[in-house]
Amino acid sequence: MQVDRQIGPFVINGSESVLSALTKISANKERILFVTDSHGHLIGSLSDGDVRRWLIATRDADLSASAEAVANRAVKTIAADASNAEIAASLSSKITHLPLLDGQGRIVGIATNAADHLQIGRHRVSLEDPTLIIAEIGNNHQGDVAFAKELVDLAVDAGADVVKFQLRDMDALYRQSGAETAGEDMGVQYTLNLLAKYSLTAPQMFEVFDHCRDRDIEVICTPWDPPSVKALADYGIPALKVASADMTNDALLADMFATGLPLIVSTGMSTEDEIKQAASLLRGSGSPWAMLHCQSTYPAPFKDINLRYLNRLAEITGRPVGYSGHERGYHIPLAAVAMGARIIEKHFTTDRSLEGNDHKVSLLPAEFGAMVARIRELEESMGDGGARVVSTGESMNRINLAKSLVATRRLELGETIAQADVEVKSPGRGLQPNRLGELIGRRTKRVVEAGDFFYAGDLSDAASGGRQYNFRRPWGLPVRYHDYAKLIEKVKPDFLEFHMSYKDVEINIHDVFDRKLDMFFTVHLPDLYDGDFIVNLASPDDAVWERSIAELQKVIGITRDLTEYFTVDEAPVVIATMGGFTPDGFIPEADRAKMYRRIDQALARVDASEVRLTAQTLPPYPWLMGGQQYHNLFMGLEDTVEFCEQYGHRLTLDISHSKLAANYYKRPFSEYVEKLAPFSDHLHIVDAEGVDGEGPQIGEGEVDWPQLAKQLDELVPGQPFIPEIWMGHVNNGEGFWTALERLEEWF
């Protein structure tokens, strides 16, 4: 049992909508909210089950209805002054969340029977949430309020979630303080001297805390004595830190328990029996808490850290655990996160030569920032331990590097496939070699030329191939010069979109076409050129910039020439990935404007007459040259809109790319569509998953297709689209036909 006094994640005003309530229920991961009036008085509860039952029972239910109208009024409560034993007895498998009410019926706390998380301000600590990273400033401010504020600013810039300080009432804490330390050991004299010089008073500390609020970072503090506990609680700090030295100080712990605040407890300088005793005391307190493994030596020898004790600490506490490090460097915290630590605390300074032990084991701002970045990367890499799947990037490399089953001779329709008719060749576009046994003995459903791949469709008895499709807007197929004719044998799209390779750019188009086609066309700039060159009109490198301009101009020239072979009523669209990628990380958002300006300067050098040049919207993590990189431009919503408004350029709205960007920024995709579609001339339609899963089949990702279709009909009716399914062209366009069949339902 624990009592959360930070009730914000659990409470919603009754005037807010049911949709807002569902969003908050999803965010707090507790599946329930408590509904209050504007004064905090309890109205009722609202769970996801309550909402489902209301939707089923209510004809024409509207998610804009108020939470108050849907709330369950039959809520069990308990008085805020009830004992922990009374609260624990009121919780059960059915009643998992119990609101604590004051004498006026206002919620002042939420009791739960869970021990798997705690809330530190806006941050939730659990096995499922990101690691809470604390910059321990402690007394490293050297007793200077201005320096303390500077350290806060630097910690924010370094990516810390929380900054931590220490507060002491010297007279209440020590039997001798200040200069009166003659009777103490030398080590104590040294410590007391430092504290006398470098401690901040409570009013000074609160000035720093106010600055933390201004910088939008959570602050916690270690109180070393009862007056400091009271001062911090009265200020309204979101959590308290228990120093290693006070883990066995039951009297001080009792003062902390009385505040009802979450506690983070360091275990340095303690035996396992003492840790067990403290854990037992904490369990009975009703306070949310977590323990940190800690080696209290400055700096701590690596041989003494015993990082595997994290596992034992988790067994003892039954709760999320963390690590407070005093060793050199930041590689040990990374290992701690890999072993399951959900809180990391490291000391923070600007100069390790400053007076005081803490400075010697502190990270500098750049080092702390690097630690944060590596922890976030490590968290991403941990995964969920599920079954091994092939990633998007691996899929691309599998095509390039793997092998396929290939026909050794021409096979006519209805022939039986024999062992001698099949060999294994690269690339991996077709059936994997381990499917050979399934293929041998089957009859062909199509003519297979010598050297052609066999596909999954060759193992099925179902008919495959395109047909005529019906859409409210023009639709096309992404093609190459070498395969367009075969793809349009059975279907007649409204247009073709030529996805150029760098070799296609060198082909004489008069060798490709011998007649005029009754359809229009679009052209996509090559994504990759020989020598690992990628068009980057934002590049600061003049040589790259100049070549990028030249390559774009060449494709525009080809587009003009292609009009001879198509029915063209308006200028054809050219789709370009304009650039702005970086190999190792995102640039600061403030630097994007300069890169957009560089693109506009490049486009001013390009003759785009007789075509409609568009910039493709981009994903956060593009797959370039067999690996993941970082896009900085045409991904953020506001800066993409600003580019279009400021420079007058148009877009190709790539649904997959922009959905991934919306996921990355945790914003509704509908907002991206609403603001980007009016600036677009062309659509790439395909599903998306996560932040880098681009190109999955329609309906196999996360796009809300009915909502998207409705938005596009309202915003850009008649705008053309292609289904840009990853590897959709294989097996004579099998992926495209599936996509088009599914899209007919909505488009």
C-alpha angles and dihedrals in degrees: 000000000000136000120223112206090181094082099168096102090050101047136072131179111250092233092063119097128265087242090057089049092053090050090052093045088054092048097050092047090216098104092226142077134187117229119219138175122246091277095053097257113148116253101169146293131281123200130175086253091055090054093048092051091048092050091051094046098042121075111218090008111190121206088211088071114114121268088231091062092055100036121122105238095195098087125154112226139175134209116266091233094055116126121255089249091054092048093048091049091054094055121083143154088282099039103050098153121046122183116221111217129200123220091281095052096256121142111247099163146004120227117205134178090222125107098178099096148018132202122233105187106297093346122094117205116207141117089272099048131078117275113272106236117203124195104210105211091164108157094336088112086081091226092298118126093200091051090047090055090048090053089051090053092049092048090052090051090049092056102253116162094205138016119211132205137177127236125197135177095209096199092050094044108045132045087219124024140170113013094343097090103108093119096053130092117265094255092052091046089053092049095046091048091054092047092049090053101039110030121111121221119240093258090050091048092051090053087057091046090054088054089053089056090050089052091047097238126129118245129202130177142204112232112204098191142022096264089054091050090054093046093051094046091049090051091054102243112177097228144000129230118219111214118228088245091060101044088101094040097106094177093055090044089055089055089051092047089055090062092059089221123143113263130214108197126199117210103200119137090019135119122229091251089055090049091051091049092050091047090053091050091048092050091057094046099075089225119128107245148167133189128227124212106231140174107205101208121112103245100009116220110240091231090062099049097085094192092184087072086081087078092051091047090053089052092050096047102032087215140095110290135200145191131247108195131203097167126109117274129004103266094098093059088053090055089046091056090049088053093052107272109155096187125049122188123186131167117252131209144145096226128029091198093068118112116275138062094255093063091058092061097036128112120235116236094261091047092049090049090051090050091052091049093048092047091052090049090048091051089053091049095051094073122182100285092247127145116306112265132179110255124223091255092048090050090058093048091044088060091051100040108026128081133243141200108263133186115251093201141010111286119200125220110285097016119141111244112235130194091255091055093066134064135168117251139155142281108063100231096118139042115331115248092249089069092065094104091056092050100049112091097020122122118240118249092196142024108277115200122214107275094022119134122246113230139199088262089065088065093054131078091212117108117250134194140087130288136182113298129202121219137160090232135041113279132197145180128244105234145163126225090255098052108030095094094053093046093055097046093099102022136049111212120190090242146354126235112209110212100201125214117201088255091052088058089064095050119106103240091211087067090055103047129046099172143026115267121220095233139069128248147210131205131221119206114238113269095210135026133197113284093034091285117158123186108253115172089177094058117128087208105096093207092054091043094051093047091048090055091048094049092049091048091051092054091047088054091051089050091055090050092050092062087080089071101043140060101251121183095168137017111293119246120248114201118205135178094222097199135237097146125143127196104222110028147337121288119236111279090237089065095057095084091063091052092049089050090052090054092051090051089052093048089051086064093053124089101222097167116142092020135075106233114205134184113227116232109242142216125239094243113035122191104236127167094350098310145068121274135168130262118205103177135060087018105085111074102222097042092048091052090046091052091054094045096043099044102025097236126145135227144226102219107220106197095201095047095047093044089055090049091050089050090050092053092040092236130136111270089219087066091055091050093046093054102034103040094070089059095049132097098182141028135221107197119201139122128259140201131200117330101311107021100111127170106023119154118277110278094017097091137045105282115123096226100188091051093045093049091050092050094048092048089054099040106033110013112181095017110144124243143186127206101240099193115169107258089354091147097064119106090026095308098314093153092050093051091051091049094049092049091053094044092054088074092065107018 
